[in-house]
PDB file of C-alpha atoms and ligand atoms in Angstrom:
ATOM      1  CA  MET A   1       0.000   0.000   0.000  1.00  0.00           C
ATOM      2  CA  LYS A   2       1.225   3.468  -0.934  1.00  0.00           C
ATOM      3  CA  ILE A   3       0.613   6.247   1.595  1.00  0.00           C
ATOM      4  CA  GLY A   4       1.366   9.819   0.532  1.00  0.00           C
ATOM      5  CA  ILE A   5       2.120  12.461   3.166  1.00  0.00           C
ATOM      6  CA  SER A   6       1.586  15.775   1.446  1.00  0.00           C
ATOM      7  CA  ASN A   7       0.972  19.471   1.990  1.00  0.00           C
ATOM      8  CA  LEU A   8       2.441  22.408   0.086  1.00  0.00           C
ATOM      9  CA  LYS A   9       3.499  24.067   3.317  1.00  0.00           C
ATOM     10  CA  GLY A  10       6.891  23.327   4.859  1.00  0.00           C
ATOM     11  CA  GLY A  11       7.256  22.595   8.554  1.00  0.00           C
ATOM     12  CA  VAL A  12       3.785  21.085   9.066  1.00  0.00           C
ATOM     13  CA  GLY A  13       5.101  17.622   9.973  1.00  0.00           C
ATOM     14  CA  LYS A  14       5.174  15.657   6.716  1.00  0.00           C
ATOM     15  CA  THR A  15       8.557  14.158   7.535  1.00  0.00           C
ATOM     16  CA  THR A  16       7.669  13.628  11.199  1.00  0.00           C
ATOM     17  CA  VAL A  17       4.487  11.765  10.260  1.00  0.00           C
ATOM     18  CA  ALA A  18       6.241   9.717   7.553  1.00  0.00           C
ATOM     19  CA  GLN A  19       9.085   8.659   9.850  1.00  0.00           C
ATOM     20  CA  ASN A  20       6.937   7.842  12.873  1.00  0.00           C
ATOM     21  CA  LEU A  21       4.410   5.901  10.825  1.00  0.00           C
ATOM     22  CA  ALA A  22       7.262   3.941   9.230  1.00  0.00           C
ATOM     23  CA  VAL A  23       8.809   3.142  12.617  1.00  0.00           C
ATOM     24  CA  CYS A  24       5.495   1.978  14.110  1.00  0.00           C
ATOM     25  CA  LEU A  25       4.639  -0.195  11.096  1.00  0.00           C
ATOM     26  CA  ALA A  26       8.134  -1.703  11.175  1.00  0.00           C
ATOM     27  CA  HIS A  27       7.664  -2.578  14.863  1.00  0.00           C
ATOM     28  CA  VAL A  28       4.409  -4.393  14.040  1.00  0.00           C
ATOM     29  CA  GLY A  29       6.444  -6.488  11.599  1.00  0.00           C
ATOM     30  CA  TYR A  30       5.568  -4.882   8.289  1.00  0.00           C
ATOM     31  CA  LYS A  31       8.127  -4.365   5.563  1.00  0.00           C
ATOM     32  CA  VAL A  32       8.312  -0.585   5.147  1.00  0.00           C
ATOM     33  CA  CYS A  33       9.961   1.826   2.752  1.00  0.00           C
ATOM     34  CA  ILE A  34       9.997   5.642   2.846  1.00  0.00           C
ATOM     35  CA  VAL A  35      10.450   7.537  -0.405  1.00  0.00           C
ATOM     36  CA  ASP A  36      11.932  10.954   0.341  1.00  0.00           C
ATOM     37  CA  THR A  37      10.769  13.351  -2.395  1.00  0.00           C
ATOM     38  CA  ASP A  38      11.962  16.565  -0.721  1.00  0.00           C
ATOM     39  CA  ARG A  39      15.140  18.133  -2.070  1.00  0.00           C
ATOM     40  CA  ASN A  40      16.327  18.610   1.515  1.00  0.00           C
ATOM     41  CA  GLN A  41      16.451  14.812   1.880  1.00  0.00           C
ATOM     42  CA  ASN A  42      15.807  14.997   5.637  1.00  0.00           C
ATOM     43  CA  THR A  43      14.644  11.398   5.801  1.00  0.00           C
ATOM     44  CA  ILE A  44      17.770  10.197   4.037  1.00  0.00           C
ATOM     45  CA  SER A  45      19.904  11.976   6.670  1.00  0.00           C
ATOM     46  CA  TRP A  46      17.660  10.572   9.419  1.00  0.00           C
ATOM     47  CA  ILE A  47      17.926   6.960   8.234  1.00  0.00           C
ATOM     48  CA  ALA A  48      21.711   7.228   8.090  1.00  0.00           C
ATOM     49  CA  GLU A  49      21.637   7.685  11.891  1.00  0.00           C
ATOM     50  CA  ARG A  50      19.323   4.733  12.540  1.00  0.00           C
ATOM     51  CA  GLU A  51      20.858   2.032  14.724  1.00  0.00           C
ATOM     52  CA  GLU A  52      21.194  -1.386  13.126  1.00  0.00           C
ATOM     53  CA  THR A  53      19.520  -3.147  16.051  1.00  0.00           C
ATOM     54  CA  LEU A  54      16.220  -1.305  15.467  1.00  0.00           C
ATOM     55  CA  PRO A  55      13.537  -2.685  13.119  1.00  0.00           C
ATOM     56  CA  LYS A  56      14.707  -2.092   9.587  1.00  0.00           C
ATOM     57  CA  ILE A  57      13.255   0.608   7.348  1.00  0.00           C
ATOM     58  CA  LEU A  58      14.316   1.171   3.762  1.00  0.00           C
ATOM     59  CA  ALA A  59      14.640   4.818   2.678  1.00  0.00           C
ATOM     60  CA  VAL A  60      14.994   5.877  -0.938  1.00  0.00           C
ATOM     61  CA  GLY A  61      15.670   9.429  -2.138  1.00  0.00           C
ATOM     62  CA  LEU A  62      13.718  10.318  -5.261  1.00  0.00           C
ATOM     63  CA  THR A  63      13.366  13.906  -6.458  1.00  0.00           C
ATOM     64  CA  ASP A  64      12.718  13.292 -10.166  1.00  0.00           C
ATOM     65  CA  SER A  65       8.927  13.459 -10.457  1.00  0.00           C
ATOM     66  CA  LYS A  66       8.881  11.625 -13.783  1.00  0.00           C
ATOM     67  CA  ALA A  67      10.507   8.589 -12.196  1.00  0.00           C
ATOM     68  CA  LEU A  68       8.183   8.516  -9.178  1.00  0.00           C
ATOM     69  CA  SER A  69       5.263   6.446 -10.355  1.00  0.00           C
ATOM     70  CA  SER A  70       7.195   3.447 -11.727  1.00  0.00           C
ATOM     71  CA  ALA A  71       9.739   3.485  -8.887  1.00  0.00           C
ATOM     72  CA  VAL A  72       6.989   3.571  -6.277  1.00  0.00           C
ATOM     73  CA  ASP A  73       5.070   0.753  -7.964  1.00  0.00           C
ATOM     74  CA  GLN A  74       8.202  -1.408  -7.904  1.00  0.00           C
ATOM     75  CA  LEU A  75       8.805  -0.591  -4.211  1.00  0.00           C
ATOM     76  CA  ASP A  76       5.148  -1.362  -3.509  1.00  0.00           C
ATOM     77  CA  ARG A  77       5.632  -4.875  -4.892  1.00  0.00           C
ATOM     78  CA  ASP A  78       8.626  -5.448  -2.607  1.00  0.00           C
ATOM     79  CA  ASN A  79       7.199  -3.866   0.578  1.00  0.00           C
ATOM     80  CA  ASP A  80       3.986  -3.935   2.616  1.00  0.00           C
ATOM     81  CA  PHE A  81       3.929  -0.144   2.906  1.00  0.00           C
ATOM     82  CA  VAL A  82       5.553   2.586   0.841  1.00  0.00           C
ATOM     83  CA  ILE A  83       5.352   5.966   2.558  1.00  0.00           C
ATOM     84  CA  LEU A  84       5.893   9.031   0.404  1.00  0.00           C
ATOM     85  CA  ASP A  85       7.478  11.870   2.385  1.00  0.00           C
ATOM     86  CA  GLY A  86       6.215  14.856   0.383  1.00  0.00           C
ATOM     87  CA  THR A  87       7.823  18.024  -0.870  1.00  0.00           C
ATOM     88  CA  PRO A  88       6.558  21.535  -0.092  1.00  0.00           C
ATOM     89  CA  SER A  89       7.540  22.895  -3.479  1.00  0.00           C
ATOM     90  CA  LEU A  90       4.708  23.723  -5.851  1.00  0.00           C
ATOM     91  CA  SER A  91       5.964  21.292  -8.444  1.00  0.00           C
ATOM     92  CA  GLU A  92       4.883  18.410 -10.609  1.00  0.00           C
ATOM     93  CA  MET A  93       6.019  16.130  -7.786  1.00  0.00           C
ATOM     94  CA  THR A  94       3.016  16.984  -5.605  1.00  0.00           C
ATOM     95  CA  THR A  95       0.577  16.039  -8.381  1.00  0.00           C
ATOM     96  CA  ARG A  96       2.467  12.782  -8.921  1.00  0.00           C
ATOM     97  CA  ILE A  97       2.375  11.979  -5.198  1.00  0.00           C
ATOM     98  CA  ILE A  98      -1.376  12.623  -5.092  1.00  0.00           C
ATOM     99  CA  LEU A  99      -1.894  10.325  -8.099  1.00  0.00           C
ATOM    100  CA  ALA A 100       0.437   7.586  -6.835  1.00  0.00           C
ATOM    101  CA  SER A 101      -1.107   7.305  -3.351  1.00  0.00           C
ATOM    102  CA  ASP A 102      -3.682   4.745  -2.241  1.00  0.00           C
ATOM    103  CA  LEU A 103      -4.230   6.993   0.776  1.00  0.00           C
ATOM    104  CA  LEU A 104      -3.251  10.633   1.278  1.00  0.00           C
ATOM    105  CA  ILE A 105      -2.550  12.091   4.699  1.00  0.00           C
ATOM    106  CA  VAL A 106      -2.288  15.876   4.917  1.00  0.00           C
ATOM    107  CA  PRO A 107      -0.619  17.062   8.133  1.00  0.00           C
ATOM    108  CA  VAL A 108      -1.754  20.520   9.232  1.00  0.00           C
ATOM    109  CA  LEU A 109      -0.778  22.805  12.064  1.00  0.00           C
ATOM    110  CA  PRO A 110      -3.694  23.979  14.173  1.00  0.00           C
ATOM    111  CA  SER A 111      -3.583  27.595  13.042  1.00  0.00           C
ATOM    112  CA  GLY A 112      -6.364  29.314  11.159  1.00  0.00           C
ATOM    113  CA  HIS A 113      -3.804  31.018   8.969  1.00  0.00           C
ATOM    114  CA  ASP A 114      -2.224  27.716   7.947  1.00  0.00           C
ATOM    115  CA  ILE A 115      -5.541  26.107   7.223  1.00  0.00           C
ATOM    116  CA  ARG A 116      -6.744  28.936   5.031  1.00  0.00           C
ATOM    117  CA  SER A 117      -3.550  28.626   3.015  1.00  0.00           C
ATOM    118  CA  MET A 118      -4.551  25.060   2.068  1.00  0.00           C
ATOM    119  CA  GLN A 119      -6.230  26.475  -1.056  1.00  0.00           C
ATOM    120  CA  LEU A 120      -3.175  25.900  -3.200  1.00  0.00           C
ATOM    121  CA  PHE A 121      -2.937  22.263  -2.197  1.00  0.00           C
ATOM    122  CA  PHE A 122      -6.591  21.673  -2.951  1.00  0.00           C
ATOM    123  CA  GLU A 123      -6.230  23.248  -6.391  1.00  0.00           C
ATOM    124  CA  ARG A 124      -3.599  20.576  -7.059  1.00  0.00           C
ATOM    125  CA  PHE A 125      -5.809  17.928  -5.568  1.00  0.00           C
ATOM    126  CA  GLU A 126      -8.774  18.886  -7.776  1.00  0.00           C
ATOM    127  CA  GLN A 127      -6.534  18.873 -10.867  1.00  0.00           C
ATOM    128  CA  ALA A 128      -5.281  15.407  -9.976  1.00  0.00           C
ATOM    129  CA  LYS A 129      -8.850  14.184  -9.514  1.00  0.00           C
ATOM    130  CA  GLU A 130      -9.456  14.777 -13.220  1.00  0.00           C
ATOM    131  CA  PHE A 131      -7.180  11.759 -13.766  1.00  0.00           C
ATOM    132  CA  ARG A 132      -8.258   9.670 -10.796  1.00  0.00           C
ATOM    133  CA  GLN A 133     -11.542  10.476  -9.127  1.00  0.00           C
ATOM    134  CA  ASP A 134     -11.488   8.447  -5.964  1.00  0.00           C
ATOM    135  CA  ILE A 135      -8.478   9.477  -3.889  1.00  0.00           C
ATOM    136  CA  PRO A 136      -8.907   8.783  -0.146  1.00  0.00           C
ATOM    137  CA  ILE A 137      -7.661  11.819   1.770  1.00  0.00           C
ATOM    138  CA  TYR A 138      -7.545  12.772   5.458  1.00  0.00           C
ATOM    139  CA  PHE A 139      -6.273  15.770   7.380  1.00  0.00           C
ATOM    140  CA  PHE A 140      -4.023  15.022  10.330  1.00  0.00           C
ATOM    141  CA  ILE A 141      -3.572  17.616  13.087  1.00  0.00           C
ATOM    142  CA  ASN A 142       0.032  18.009  14.240  1.00  0.00           C
ATOM    143  CA  GLN A 143       1.605  20.090  17.023  1.00  0.00           C
ATOM    144  CA  PHE A 144      -1.675  20.316  18.891  1.00  0.00           C
ATOM    145  CA  SER A 145      -1.758  21.980  22.300  1.00  0.00           C
ATOM    146  CA  ASP A 146      -4.677  21.701  24.720  1.00  0.00           C
ATOM    147  CA  SER A 147      -3.777  25.017  26.272  1.00  0.00           C
ATOM    148  CA  ILE A 148      -4.361  27.046  23.140  1.00  0.00           C
ATOM    149  CA  LYS A 149      -8.013  27.971  22.778  1.00  0.00           C
ATOM    150  CA  LEU A 150      -7.977  28.338  19.020  1.00  0.00           C
ATOM    151  CA  HIS A 151      -6.863  24.732  18.697  1.00  0.00           C
ATOM    152  CA  GLN A 152     -10.220  23.532  19.966  1.00  0.00           C
ATOM    153  CA  SER A 153     -12.072  24.974  16.973  1.00  0.00           C
ATOM    154  CA  ILE A 154      -9.666  23.628  14.387  1.00  0.00           C
ATOM    155  CA  ARG A 155     -11.795  20.642  13.426  1.00  0.00           C
ATOM    156  CA  GLU A 156     -14.652  22.936  12.403  1.00  0.00           C
ATOM    157  CA  LEU A 157     -12.336  24.930  10.132  1.00  0.00           C
ATOM    158  CA  LEU A 158     -11.055  21.706   8.562  1.00  0.00           C
ATOM    159  CA  ASN A 159     -14.543  20.297   8.085  1.00  0.00           C
ATOM    160  CA  ASP A 160     -15.241  23.141   5.644  1.00  0.00           C
ATOM    161  CA  PHE A 161     -12.926  21.443   3.141  1.00  0.00           C
ATOM    162  CA  GLY A 162     -15.245  18.445   2.986  1.00  0.00           C
ATOM    163  CA  VAL A 163     -12.549  15.825   3.606  1.00  0.00           C
ATOM    164  CA  GLY A 164     -12.047  13.546   6.609  1.00  0.00           C
ATOM    165  CA  VAL A 165     -10.075  14.600   9.668  1.00  0.00           C
ATOM    166  CA  MET A 166      -8.233  11.828  11.494  1.00  0.00           C
ATOM    167  CA  GLU A 167      -9.321  11.289  15.095  1.00  0.00           C
ATOM    168  CA  THR A 168      -5.773  10.954  16.399  1.00  0.00           C
ATOM    169  CA  ARG A 169      -3.252  13.796  16.465  1.00  0.00           C
ATOM    170  CA  PHE A 170       0.260  14.573  17.648  1.00  0.00           C
ATOM    171  CA  ASN A 171       0.713  17.093  20.437  1.00  0.00           C
ATOM    172  CA  ARG A 172       3.663  19.447  20.448  1.00  0.00           C
ATOM    173  CA  ARG A 173       6.429  17.482  22.210  1.00  0.00           C
ATOM    174  CA  VAL A 174      10.205  17.666  22.418  1.00  0.00           C
ATOM    175  CA  ALA A 175      10.403  13.938  21.589  1.00  0.00           C
ATOM    176  CA  TYR A 176       9.361  14.618  17.989  1.00  0.00           C
ATOM    177  CA  ALA A 177      12.101  17.171  17.477  1.00  0.00           C
ATOM    178  CA  GLU A 178      14.743  15.034  19.218  1.00  0.00           C
ATOM    179  CA  THR A 179      14.041  11.921  17.173  1.00  0.00           C
ATOM    180  CA  SER A 180      13.985  13.848  13.888  1.00  0.00           C
ATOM    181  CA  VAL A 181      17.790  13.768  13.877  1.00  0.00           C
ATOM    182  CA  ASN A 182      18.725  10.463  15.540  1.00  0.00           C
ATOM    183  CA  GLY A 183      17.131   7.942  13.205  1.00  0.00           C
ATOM    184  CA  LYS A 184      14.428   6.933  15.675  1.00  0.00           C
ATOM    185  CA  GLY A 185      10.697   7.290  15.979  1.00  0.00           C
ATOM    186  CA  VAL A 186       9.156   8.545  19.225  1.00  0.00           C
ATOM    187  CA  LEU A 187       8.067   4.936  19.796  1.00  0.00           C
ATOM    188  CA  GLU A 188      11.760   4.311  20.466  1.00  0.00           C
ATOM    189  CA  HIS A 189      12.044   7.381  22.749  1.00  0.00           C
ATOM    190  CA  THR A 190      11.467   7.575  26.497  1.00  0.00           C
ATOM    191  CA  ASP A 191       8.406   9.856  26.157  1.00  0.00           C
ATOM    192  CA  GLU A 192       5.532   7.424  26.730  1.00  0.00           C
ATOM    193  CA  LYS A 193       2.831   9.935  25.861  1.00  0.00           C
ATOM    194  CA  ALA A 194       4.413  10.533  22.482  1.00  0.00           C
ATOM    195  CA  ALA A 195       4.778   6.774  21.976  1.00  0.00           C
ATOM    196  CA  ALA A 196       1.071   6.315  22.736  1.00  0.00           C
ATOM    197  CA  GLU A 197       0.180   9.031  20.205  1.00  0.00           C
ATOM    198  CA  VAL A 198       2.083   7.438  17.344  1.00  0.00           C
ATOM    199  CA  THR A 199       0.738   3.996  18.257  1.00  0.00           C
ATOM    200  CA  ASN A 200      -2.850   5.245  18.151  1.00  0.00           C
ATOM    201  CA  PHE A 201      -2.198   7.111  14.915  1.00  0.00           C
ATOM    202  CA  THR A 202      -0.792   3.942  13.332  1.00  0.00           C
ATOM    203  CA  LYS A 203      -3.827   1.958  14.484  1.00  0.00           C
ATOM    204  CA  GLU A 204      -6.090   4.532  12.859  1.00  0.00           C
ATOM    205  CA  VAL A 205      -4.096   4.379   9.610  1.00  0.00           C
ATOM    206  CA  LEU A 206      -4.345   0.561   9.642  1.00  0.00           C
ATOM    207  CA  GLU A 207      -8.088   0.822  10.266  1.00  0.00           C
ATOM    208  CA  ILE A 208      -8.464   3.081   7.209  1.00  0.00           C
ATOM    209  CA  ALA A 209      -6.237   0.704   5.210  1.00  0.00           C
ATOM    210  CA  ARG A 210      -8.491  -2.179   6.227  1.00  0.00           C
ATOM    211  CA  LYS A 211     -11.627  -0.310   5.124  1.00  0.00           C
ATOM    212  CA  LEU A 212      -9.967   0.446   1.789  1.00  0.00           C
ATOM    213  CA  GLY A 213      -9.147  -3.262   1.407  1.00  0.00           C
ATOM    214  CA  PHE A 214      -5.348  -3.016   1.637  1.00  0.00           C
ATOM    215  CA  VAL A 215      -4.973  -4.817   4.956  1.00  0.00           C
ATOM    216  CA  GLN A 216      -6.692  -8.049   5.992  1.00  0.00           C
ATOM    217  CA  ASN A 217      -8.057  -8.847   9.475  1.00  0.00           C
TER     218      ASN A 217
HETATM  219  N1  ADP B 301       4.400  17.296  17.131  1.00  0.00           N
HETATM  220  C1  ADP B 301       5.582  17.936  17.109  1.00  0.00           C
HETATM  221  N2  ADP B 301       6.119  18.418  18.262  1.00  0.00           N
HETATM  222  C2  ADP B 301       7.307  19.069  18.263  1.00  0.00           C
HETATM  223  N3  ADP B 301       8.050  19.305  17.165  1.00  0.00           N
HETATM  224  C3  ADP B 301       7.560  18.859  15.974  1.00  0.00           C
HETATM  225  C4  ADP B 301       6.312  18.154  15.889  1.00  0.00           C
HETATM  226  N4  ADP B 301       6.109  17.845  14.578  1.00  0.00           N
HETATM  227  C5  ADP B 301       7.155  18.321  13.896  1.00  0.00           C
HETATM  228  N5  ADP B 301       8.037  18.924  14.723  1.00  0.00           N
HETATM  229  C6  ADP B 301       9.302  19.595  14.333  1.00  0.00           C
HETATM  230  O1  ADP B 301       8.965  20.658  13.440  1.00  0.00           O
HETATM  231  C7  ADP B 301       9.898  20.746  12.384  1.00  0.00           C
HETATM  232  C8  ADP B 301       9.174  20.578  11.046  1.00  0.00           C
HETATM  233  O2  ADP B 301       8.619  19.266  10.966  1.00  0.00           O
HETATM  234  P1  ADP B 301       8.798  18.376   9.654  1.00  0.00           P
HETATM  235  O3  ADP B 301       8.209  17.045   9.933  1.00  0.00           O
HETATM  236  O4  ADP B 301      10.219  18.414   9.179  1.00  0.00           O
HETATM  237  O5  ADP B 301       7.869  19.180   8.617  1.00  0.00           O
HETATM  238  P2  ADP B 301       7.806  19.099   7.016  1.00  0.00           P
HETATM  239  O6  ADP B 301       8.346  17.773   6.598  1.00  0.00           O
HETATM  240  O7  ADP B 301       6.349  19.264   6.701  1.00  0.00           O
HETATM  241  O8  ADP B 301       8.603  20.257   6.513  1.00  0.00           O
HETATM  242  C9  ADP B 301      10.925  19.663  12.634  1.00  0.00           C
HETATM  243  O9  ADP B 301      12.020  20.234  13.284  1.00  0.00           O
HETATM  244  C10 ADP B 301      10.204  18.668  13.539  1.00  0.00           C
HETATM  245  O10 ADP B 301      11.093  17.980  14.386  1.00  0.00           O
HETATM  246 MG1   MG B 302       9.894  17.295   5.263  1.00  0.00          MG
END
């Protein structure tokens, strides 16, 4: 199954979501590959730090949009999950990621300003839908904080886009930033609350995958 993590904004958590989902799926025993499509190649740097004793994850850097579709299909044959770590650049790559994905997850920060700027992404999404109508897509709220009042109303703002919003979310936690450079997921960090968040998120992704017919039992 191919899972695209996309949003045309930088810093919303695409890489964080891709890496933590990959780590959790690898711990369950799935064969997982991340395709890093961002020119910064953050996931490629991250994987280079990953300890050999941890569950194995394959990471492939791929910034040529024309090569994406066939490369991802090949990786999909060899792996249970291929996770596409998206690029923020308004390029052909984003359209190709949207079209290549069996499921799209769009991380968003809980700020009204950020959510209103989703227009550009949805223009791309609508264009892509001319080629493939049924593209499952969900928002995922990242860097949530209970103490910020505005965050409570974020679901209502997101509902206006007419796409699903995942039930689970990641709070703002140091563990996410710390693991972004040491090759780990927060599941492999001492922060148990963060570990619970990524575990619940992964369960929700697997539940969606089951409904879509990509995962049995
Ligand atoms: N829930 C979170 N709590 C704390 N820091 C986070 C969280 N999510 C992401 N970050 C940090 O924010 C920065 C941007 O996240 P990143 O996943 O690289 O975004 P993107 O890939 O969309 O550009 C990174 O330094 C990352 O470690
Ligand atoms: Mg990134």
